[in-house]
XYZ file of C-alpha atoms in Angstrom:
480
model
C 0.000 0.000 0.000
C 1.128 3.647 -0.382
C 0.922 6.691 0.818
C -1.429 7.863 -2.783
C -4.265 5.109 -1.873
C -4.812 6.374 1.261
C -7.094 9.771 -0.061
C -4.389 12.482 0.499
C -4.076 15.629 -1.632
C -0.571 15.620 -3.750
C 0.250 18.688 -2.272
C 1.068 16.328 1.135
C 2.332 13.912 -1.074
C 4.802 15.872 -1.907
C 6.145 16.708 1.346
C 6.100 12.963 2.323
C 7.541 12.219 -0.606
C 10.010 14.513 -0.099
C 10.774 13.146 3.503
C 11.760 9.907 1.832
C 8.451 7.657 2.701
C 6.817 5.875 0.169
C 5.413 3.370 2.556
C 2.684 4.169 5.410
C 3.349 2.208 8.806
C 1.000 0.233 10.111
C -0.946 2.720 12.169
C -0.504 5.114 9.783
C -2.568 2.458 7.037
C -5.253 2.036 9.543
C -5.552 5.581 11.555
C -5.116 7.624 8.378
C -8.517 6.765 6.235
C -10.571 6.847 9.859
C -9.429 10.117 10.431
C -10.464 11.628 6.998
C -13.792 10.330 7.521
C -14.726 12.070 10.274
C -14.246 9.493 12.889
C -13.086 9.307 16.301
C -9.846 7.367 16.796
C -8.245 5.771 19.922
C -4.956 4.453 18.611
C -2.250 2.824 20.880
C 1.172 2.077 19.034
C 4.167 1.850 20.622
C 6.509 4.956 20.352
C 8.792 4.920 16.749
C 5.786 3.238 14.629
C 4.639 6.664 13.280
C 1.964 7.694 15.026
C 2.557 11.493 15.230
C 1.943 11.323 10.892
C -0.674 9.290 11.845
C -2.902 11.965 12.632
C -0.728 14.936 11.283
C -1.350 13.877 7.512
C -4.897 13.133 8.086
C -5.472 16.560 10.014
C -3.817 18.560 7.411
C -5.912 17.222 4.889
C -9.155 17.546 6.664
C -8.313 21.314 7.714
C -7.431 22.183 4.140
C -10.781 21.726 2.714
C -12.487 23.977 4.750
C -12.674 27.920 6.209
C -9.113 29.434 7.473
C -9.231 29.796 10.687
C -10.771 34.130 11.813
C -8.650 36.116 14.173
C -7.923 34.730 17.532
C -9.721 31.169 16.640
C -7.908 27.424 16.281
C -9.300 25.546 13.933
C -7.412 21.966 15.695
C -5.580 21.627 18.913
C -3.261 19.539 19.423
C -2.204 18.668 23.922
C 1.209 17.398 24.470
C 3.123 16.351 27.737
C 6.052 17.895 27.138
C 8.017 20.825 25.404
C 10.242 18.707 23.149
C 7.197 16.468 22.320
C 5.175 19.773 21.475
C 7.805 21.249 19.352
C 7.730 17.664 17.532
C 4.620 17.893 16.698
C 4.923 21.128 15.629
C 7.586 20.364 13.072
C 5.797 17.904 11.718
C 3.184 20.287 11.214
C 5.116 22.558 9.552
C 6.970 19.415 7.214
C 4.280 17.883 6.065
C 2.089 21.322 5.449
C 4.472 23.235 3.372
C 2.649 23.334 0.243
C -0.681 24.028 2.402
C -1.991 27.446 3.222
C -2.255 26.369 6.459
C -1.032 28.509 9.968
C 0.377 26.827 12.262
C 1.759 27.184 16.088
C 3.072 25.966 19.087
C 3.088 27.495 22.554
C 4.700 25.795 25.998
C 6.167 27.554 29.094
C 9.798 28.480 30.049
C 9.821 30.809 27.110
C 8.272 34.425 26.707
C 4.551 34.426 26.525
C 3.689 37.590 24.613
C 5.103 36.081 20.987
C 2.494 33.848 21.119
C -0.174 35.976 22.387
C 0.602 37.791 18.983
C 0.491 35.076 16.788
C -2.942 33.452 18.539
C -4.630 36.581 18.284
C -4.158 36.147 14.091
C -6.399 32.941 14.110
C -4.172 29.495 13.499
C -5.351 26.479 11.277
C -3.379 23.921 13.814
C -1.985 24.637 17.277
C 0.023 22.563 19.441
C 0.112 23.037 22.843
C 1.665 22.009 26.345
C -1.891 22.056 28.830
C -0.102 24.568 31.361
C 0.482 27.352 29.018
C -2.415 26.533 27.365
C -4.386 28.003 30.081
C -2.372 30.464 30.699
C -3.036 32.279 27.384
C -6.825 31.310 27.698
C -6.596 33.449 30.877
C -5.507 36.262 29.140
C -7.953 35.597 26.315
C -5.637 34.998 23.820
C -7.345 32.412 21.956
C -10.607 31.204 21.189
C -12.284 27.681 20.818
C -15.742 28.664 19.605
C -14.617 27.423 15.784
C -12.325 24.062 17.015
C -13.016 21.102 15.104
C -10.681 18.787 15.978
C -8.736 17.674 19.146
C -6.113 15.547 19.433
C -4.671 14.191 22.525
C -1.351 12.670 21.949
C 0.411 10.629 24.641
C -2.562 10.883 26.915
C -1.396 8.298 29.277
C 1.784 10.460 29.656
C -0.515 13.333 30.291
C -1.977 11.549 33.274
C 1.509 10.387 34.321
C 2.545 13.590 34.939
C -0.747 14.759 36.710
C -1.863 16.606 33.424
C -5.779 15.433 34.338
C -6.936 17.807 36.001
C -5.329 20.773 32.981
C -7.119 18.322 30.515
C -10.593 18.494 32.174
C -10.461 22.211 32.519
C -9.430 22.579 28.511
C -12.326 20.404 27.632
C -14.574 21.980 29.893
C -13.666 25.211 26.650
C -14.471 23.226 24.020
C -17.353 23.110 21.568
C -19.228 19.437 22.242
C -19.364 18.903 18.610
C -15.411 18.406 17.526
C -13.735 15.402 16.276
C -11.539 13.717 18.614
C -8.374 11.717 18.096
C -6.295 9.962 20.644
C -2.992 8.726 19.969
C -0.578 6.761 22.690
C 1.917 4.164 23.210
C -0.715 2.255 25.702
C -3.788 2.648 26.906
C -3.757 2.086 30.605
C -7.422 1.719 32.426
C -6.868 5.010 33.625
C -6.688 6.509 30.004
C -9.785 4.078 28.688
C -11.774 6.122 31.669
C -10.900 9.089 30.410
C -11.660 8.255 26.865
C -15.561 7.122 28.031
C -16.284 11.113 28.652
C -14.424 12.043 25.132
C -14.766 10.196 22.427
C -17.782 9.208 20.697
C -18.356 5.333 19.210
C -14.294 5.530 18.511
C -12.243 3.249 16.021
C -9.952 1.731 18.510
C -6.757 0.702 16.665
C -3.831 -1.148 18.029
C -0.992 -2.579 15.983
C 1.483 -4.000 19.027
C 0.803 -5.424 22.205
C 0.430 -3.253 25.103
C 3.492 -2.850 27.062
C 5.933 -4.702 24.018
C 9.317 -3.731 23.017
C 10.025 -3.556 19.376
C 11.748 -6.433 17.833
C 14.526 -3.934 15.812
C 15.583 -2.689 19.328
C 18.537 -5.381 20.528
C 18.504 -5.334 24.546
C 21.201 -6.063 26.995
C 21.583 -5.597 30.854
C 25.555 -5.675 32.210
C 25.383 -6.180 36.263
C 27.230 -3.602 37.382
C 28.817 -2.070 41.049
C 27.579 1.233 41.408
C 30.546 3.095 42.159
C 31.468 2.292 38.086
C 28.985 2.875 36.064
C 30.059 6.193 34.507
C 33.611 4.608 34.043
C 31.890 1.709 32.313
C 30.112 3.914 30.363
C 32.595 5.159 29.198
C 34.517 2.152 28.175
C 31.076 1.057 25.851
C 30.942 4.143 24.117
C 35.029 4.308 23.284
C 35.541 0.870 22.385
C 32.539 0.651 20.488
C 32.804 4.061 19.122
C 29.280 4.649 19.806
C 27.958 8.175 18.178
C 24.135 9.828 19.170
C 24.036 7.698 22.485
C 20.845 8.755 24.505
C 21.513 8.068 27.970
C 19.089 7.973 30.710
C 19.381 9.178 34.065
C 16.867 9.177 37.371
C 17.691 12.335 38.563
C 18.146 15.687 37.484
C 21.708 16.505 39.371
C 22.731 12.863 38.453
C 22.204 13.647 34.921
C 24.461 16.563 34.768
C 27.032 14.637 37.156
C 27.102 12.297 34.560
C 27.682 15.120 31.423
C 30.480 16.335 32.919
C 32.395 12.963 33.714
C 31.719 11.945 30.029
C 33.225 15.555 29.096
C 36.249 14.976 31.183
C 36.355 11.460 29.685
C 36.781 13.447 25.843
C 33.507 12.100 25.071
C 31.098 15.445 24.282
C 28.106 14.901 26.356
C 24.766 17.332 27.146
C 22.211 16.935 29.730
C 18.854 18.003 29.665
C 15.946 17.876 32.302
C 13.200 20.010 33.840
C 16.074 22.653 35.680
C 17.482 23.708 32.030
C 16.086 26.425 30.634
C 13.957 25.901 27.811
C 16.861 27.622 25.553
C 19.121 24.906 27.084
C 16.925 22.418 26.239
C 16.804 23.143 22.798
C 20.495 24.087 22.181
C 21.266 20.901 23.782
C 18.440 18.629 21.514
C 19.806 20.411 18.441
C 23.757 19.865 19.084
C 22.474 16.341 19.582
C 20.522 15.751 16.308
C 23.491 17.633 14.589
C 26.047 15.300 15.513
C 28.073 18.354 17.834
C 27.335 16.341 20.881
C 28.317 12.485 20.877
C 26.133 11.804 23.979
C 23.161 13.274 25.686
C 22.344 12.652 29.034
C 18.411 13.040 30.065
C 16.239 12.117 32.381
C 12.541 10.766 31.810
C 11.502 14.426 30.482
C 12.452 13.287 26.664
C 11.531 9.580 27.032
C 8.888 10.505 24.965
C 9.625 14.106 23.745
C 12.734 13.361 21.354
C 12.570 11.997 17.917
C 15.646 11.287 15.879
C 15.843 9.429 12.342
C 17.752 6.278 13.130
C 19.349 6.729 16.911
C 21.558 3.632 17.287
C 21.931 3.728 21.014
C 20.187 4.035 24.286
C 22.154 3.630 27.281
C 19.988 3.293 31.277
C 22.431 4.482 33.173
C 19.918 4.160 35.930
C 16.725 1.765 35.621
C 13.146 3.722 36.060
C 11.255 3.113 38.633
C 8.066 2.488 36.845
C 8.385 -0.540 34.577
C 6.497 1.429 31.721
C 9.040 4.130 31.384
C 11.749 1.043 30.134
C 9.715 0.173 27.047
C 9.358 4.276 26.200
C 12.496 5.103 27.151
C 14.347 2.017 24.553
C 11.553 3.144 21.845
C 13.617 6.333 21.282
C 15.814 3.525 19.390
C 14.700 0.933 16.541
C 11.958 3.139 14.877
C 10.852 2.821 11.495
C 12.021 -0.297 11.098
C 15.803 0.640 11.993
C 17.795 -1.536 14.522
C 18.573 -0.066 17.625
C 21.059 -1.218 21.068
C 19.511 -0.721 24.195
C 21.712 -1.040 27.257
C 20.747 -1.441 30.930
C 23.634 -0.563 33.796
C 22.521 -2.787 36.536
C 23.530 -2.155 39.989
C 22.626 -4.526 43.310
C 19.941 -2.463 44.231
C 18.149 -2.168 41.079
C 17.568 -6.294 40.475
C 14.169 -5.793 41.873
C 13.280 -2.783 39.293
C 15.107 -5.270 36.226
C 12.879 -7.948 37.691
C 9.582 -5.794 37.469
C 10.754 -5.032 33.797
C 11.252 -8.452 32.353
C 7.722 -9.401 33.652
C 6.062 -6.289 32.238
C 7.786 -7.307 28.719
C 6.888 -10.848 29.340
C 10.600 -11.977 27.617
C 14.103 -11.984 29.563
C 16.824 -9.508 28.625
C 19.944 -11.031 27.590
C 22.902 -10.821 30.774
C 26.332 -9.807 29.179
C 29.490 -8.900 31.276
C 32.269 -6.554 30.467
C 35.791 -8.668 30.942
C 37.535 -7.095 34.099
C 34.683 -5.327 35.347
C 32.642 -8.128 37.160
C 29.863 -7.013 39.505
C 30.097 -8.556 43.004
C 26.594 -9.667 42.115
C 24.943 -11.777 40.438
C 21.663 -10.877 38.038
C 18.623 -14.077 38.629
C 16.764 -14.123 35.801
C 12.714 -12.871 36.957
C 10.012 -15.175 37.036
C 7.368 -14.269 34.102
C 4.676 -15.938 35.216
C 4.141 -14.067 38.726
C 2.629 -10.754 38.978
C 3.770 -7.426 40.294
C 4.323 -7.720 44.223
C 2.928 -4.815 45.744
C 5.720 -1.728 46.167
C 4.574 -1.621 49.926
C 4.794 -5.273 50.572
C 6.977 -5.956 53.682
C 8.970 -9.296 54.235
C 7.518 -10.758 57.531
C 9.359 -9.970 60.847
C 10.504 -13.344 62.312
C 11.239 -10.995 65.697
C 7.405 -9.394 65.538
C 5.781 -12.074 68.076
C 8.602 -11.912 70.488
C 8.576 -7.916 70.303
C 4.655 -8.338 70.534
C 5.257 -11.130 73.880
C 7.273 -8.194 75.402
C 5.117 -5.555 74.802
C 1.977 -7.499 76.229
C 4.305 -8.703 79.469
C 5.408 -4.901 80.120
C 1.434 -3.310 79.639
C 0.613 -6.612 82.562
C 3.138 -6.045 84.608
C 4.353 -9.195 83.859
C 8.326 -10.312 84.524
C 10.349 -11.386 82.042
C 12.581 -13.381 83.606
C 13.061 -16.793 81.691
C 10.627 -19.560 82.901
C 8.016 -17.789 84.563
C 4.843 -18.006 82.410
C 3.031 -15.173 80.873
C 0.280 -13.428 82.715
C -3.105 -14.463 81.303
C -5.277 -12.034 79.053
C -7.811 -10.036 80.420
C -7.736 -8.709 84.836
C -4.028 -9.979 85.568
C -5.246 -9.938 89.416
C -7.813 -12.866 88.543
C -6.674 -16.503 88.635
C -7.497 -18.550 85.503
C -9.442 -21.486 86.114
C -6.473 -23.810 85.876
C -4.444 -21.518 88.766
C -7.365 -22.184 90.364
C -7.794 -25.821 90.758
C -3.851 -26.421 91.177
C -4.658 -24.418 94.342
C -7.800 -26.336 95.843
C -5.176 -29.630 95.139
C -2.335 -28.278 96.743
C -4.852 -26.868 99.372
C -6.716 -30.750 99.784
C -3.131 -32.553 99.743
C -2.111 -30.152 102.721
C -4.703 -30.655 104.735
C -4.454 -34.428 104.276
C -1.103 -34.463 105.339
C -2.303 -32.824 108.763
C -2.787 -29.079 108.047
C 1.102 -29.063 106.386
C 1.730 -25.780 104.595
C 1.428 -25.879 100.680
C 4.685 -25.419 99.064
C 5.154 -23.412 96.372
C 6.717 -25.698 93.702
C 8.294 -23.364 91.285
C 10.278 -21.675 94.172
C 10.552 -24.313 96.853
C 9.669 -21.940 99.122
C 7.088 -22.019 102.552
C 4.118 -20.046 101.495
C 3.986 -17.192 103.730
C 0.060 -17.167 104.275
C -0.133 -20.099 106.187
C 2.098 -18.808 108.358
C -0.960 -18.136 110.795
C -2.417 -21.852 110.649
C -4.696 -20.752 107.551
C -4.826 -21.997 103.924
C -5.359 -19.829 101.069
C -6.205 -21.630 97.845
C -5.023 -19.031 95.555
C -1.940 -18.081 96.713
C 0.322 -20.136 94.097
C -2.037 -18.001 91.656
C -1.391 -14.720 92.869
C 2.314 -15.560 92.323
């Protein structure tokens, strides 16, 4: 099949043509001809199939045939997670609608907000949008909805991920009811499927991989590794492999640019980016990257879904996420459009569990390697696929809990500890149980047998002091 059967103009033709496809993916074959008729779409494909000219083709066809868009209205909006993702889209836009009379735009925080006040208040055909700034302009009435016929959510789960819901609701609340409504994803989590009930109306629901899969062109490998050398391991991959346009992933923000500048001293040209750059540092860095000027870039979860580069070779977890999901998002920056990718895992002791949690959410096991001189002192079990998630706040049990417990209950009674003397008895501690009881009235019968002889108590050996005055009591043993 090609791109011609699918119903688009040849003025987008053109530009795909011109991008070097010939071929549509397989979410692009099945989203494409839904769109252009009108329909709404849930599509879930895993990152790299795509999906972002899965919907852009189809949008810019469908906006070209009808009204331009009057000052201060958008004609389609497009939500994003995140800046990079945004400015993505927005390129794609702006690719694939060349030869269209089209206006697009794309507006997200951490730069100045009165350029885009300027161009919103002109009318755009397309606009793509992070949901903060979004409602920031809409607050200062920059833009207006009343003419919006389509709406595309793209990465909605990351949306929700992020705690983009309640932005979401409050954009929708703007909206006209009658719109078209798109939304595109690498999964659809139950979360997202009860968002989508309030949204979209009788929807084509399209999937082409299964949820949570990694794609087959991305190679994986996991090296157990000591903590204290991963970044000089690192280093040894990408030298003696002469790995160029590494991606390398790091869990925090400080341990990202930590990382940056040991590469750097290293000779290997590394960047970091992360949510404490600037956004002008954030793009500088992204663009030395795609250009080649920077060998390595070192990000944390912030681009796992934001970046898209033609053919990256290699993606490097210096540090394992902590949610299972962000793996199979984080390795799809590699292996897209049918190109091979490498993605390597830097395992440290601590971080079995998290590589454990992985291989079960992937259902396959990733392949153990180890670099020749650099042997972890530990070892990395392969997971067991068939169990389930354990539950992050399940505790081992405390083989020490009932003894702590025994002590607690013997200090709130009063109760000695000493070692052989039996615990008090639940309940009034003063009140004999029935079995103190009738040991007395024994003792108590035997001594009286025996001609009035004074009950011993047998534990201690000891005369009982009561009977000291020619009387019995029957409960002394107990009281002891």
């Amino acid at each position: 099949m090609s791109f011609a059967s699918l119903g688009l103009s040849a003025a987008i033709l053109k530009a795909v043509e011109k991008q070097g496809y010939d071929t549509p993916s397989a979410i692009q074959e099945q989203a494409i001809p839904a769109v252009l008729e009108g329909k709404d779409v849930m599509a879930a494909a895993q990152t790299g199939t795509g999906k972002t000219a899965g919907f852009t083709l189809p949008l810019l066809e469908l906006l070209s045939k009808g009204q331009r868009a009057k000052r201060g209205q958008v004609r389609a909006l497009v939500l994003t997670p995140t800046r990079e993702l945004a400015a993505q889209v927005a390129e794609s836009v702006s690719t694939y609608g060349a030869n269209l009379p089209l206006k697009s735009a794309v507006v997200f925080g951490g730069v100045s907000i009165n350029p885009q006040i300027t161009t919103l208040r002109n009318g755009v055909d397309i606009l793509v949008a992070t949901p903060g700034r979004l409602l920031d302009l809409c607050q200062q009435k920059a833009l207006s909805f009343s003419q919006l016929e389509v709406l595309i959510l793209d990465e909605a789960d990351r949306m929700l991920d992020m705690g983009f819901i309640r932005d979401i609701k409050k954009v929708l609340a703007m909206l006209p009811k009658q719109r078209q409504n798109l939304m595109f994803s690498a999964t659809f989590s139950d979360e997202i499927r009860e968002l989508a009930k309030g949204l979209v109306n009788n929807p084509v629901e399209i999937s082409v991989t299964p949820r949570n899969a990694t794609a087959n062109t991305v190679e994986q490998s996991v090296y157990a590794v000591d903590k204290s050398r991963k970044a000089r391991i690192l280093t040894k991959l990408i030298k003696e492999n002469n790995w160029h346009q590494v991606l390398v992933f790091s869990r925090t923000k400080h341990g990202a640019n930590r990382l940056a500048k040991n590469l750097d001293a290293d000779g290997i040209n590394a960047v970091a980016i992360h949510g404490n750059k600037s956004q002008g540092a954030r793009t500088k860095a992204l663009a030395d990257f795609k250009a080649g000027k920077a060998q390595v870039m070192v990000a944390t979860d912030i681009a796992a879904r934001g970046i898209d580069i033609d053919q990256l070779p290699f993606v490097v977890n210096f540090d394992l996420p902590n949610v299972p999901e962000d793996y199979v998002h984080r390795i799809g920056r590699t292996g897209r459009a049918g190109a091979t990718g490498l993605a390597v895992s830097l395992v440290s002791d601590e971080e079995v569990k998290l590589l454990h949690d992985i291989e079960r959410l992937i259902k396959r096991t990733v392949e153990r390697k180890v670099i020749e001189g650099y042997e972890a002192c530990h070892d990395l079990p392969e997971a067991s696929l068939k169990g389930g998630h354990r539950a992050a706040n399940h505790k081992k049990p405390n083989p020490n809990r009932r003894k702590h417990a025994n002590q607690a209950d013997g200090q709130k009674q009063g109760q000695s500890t000493k070692q052989g003397q039996r615990p008090a008895p639940k309940g009034n501690s003063d009140k004999p149980s029935q079995r103190q009881r009738a040991r007395a009235r024994a003792e108590a019968e035997n001594a009286q047998s025996d001609g009035n002889k004074k009950p011993q108590n047998r534990r201690q050996g000891r005369t009982d002091k009561s009977s000291s005055q020619g009387k019995v009591d029957p409960y002394a043993n107990a009281r002891r």
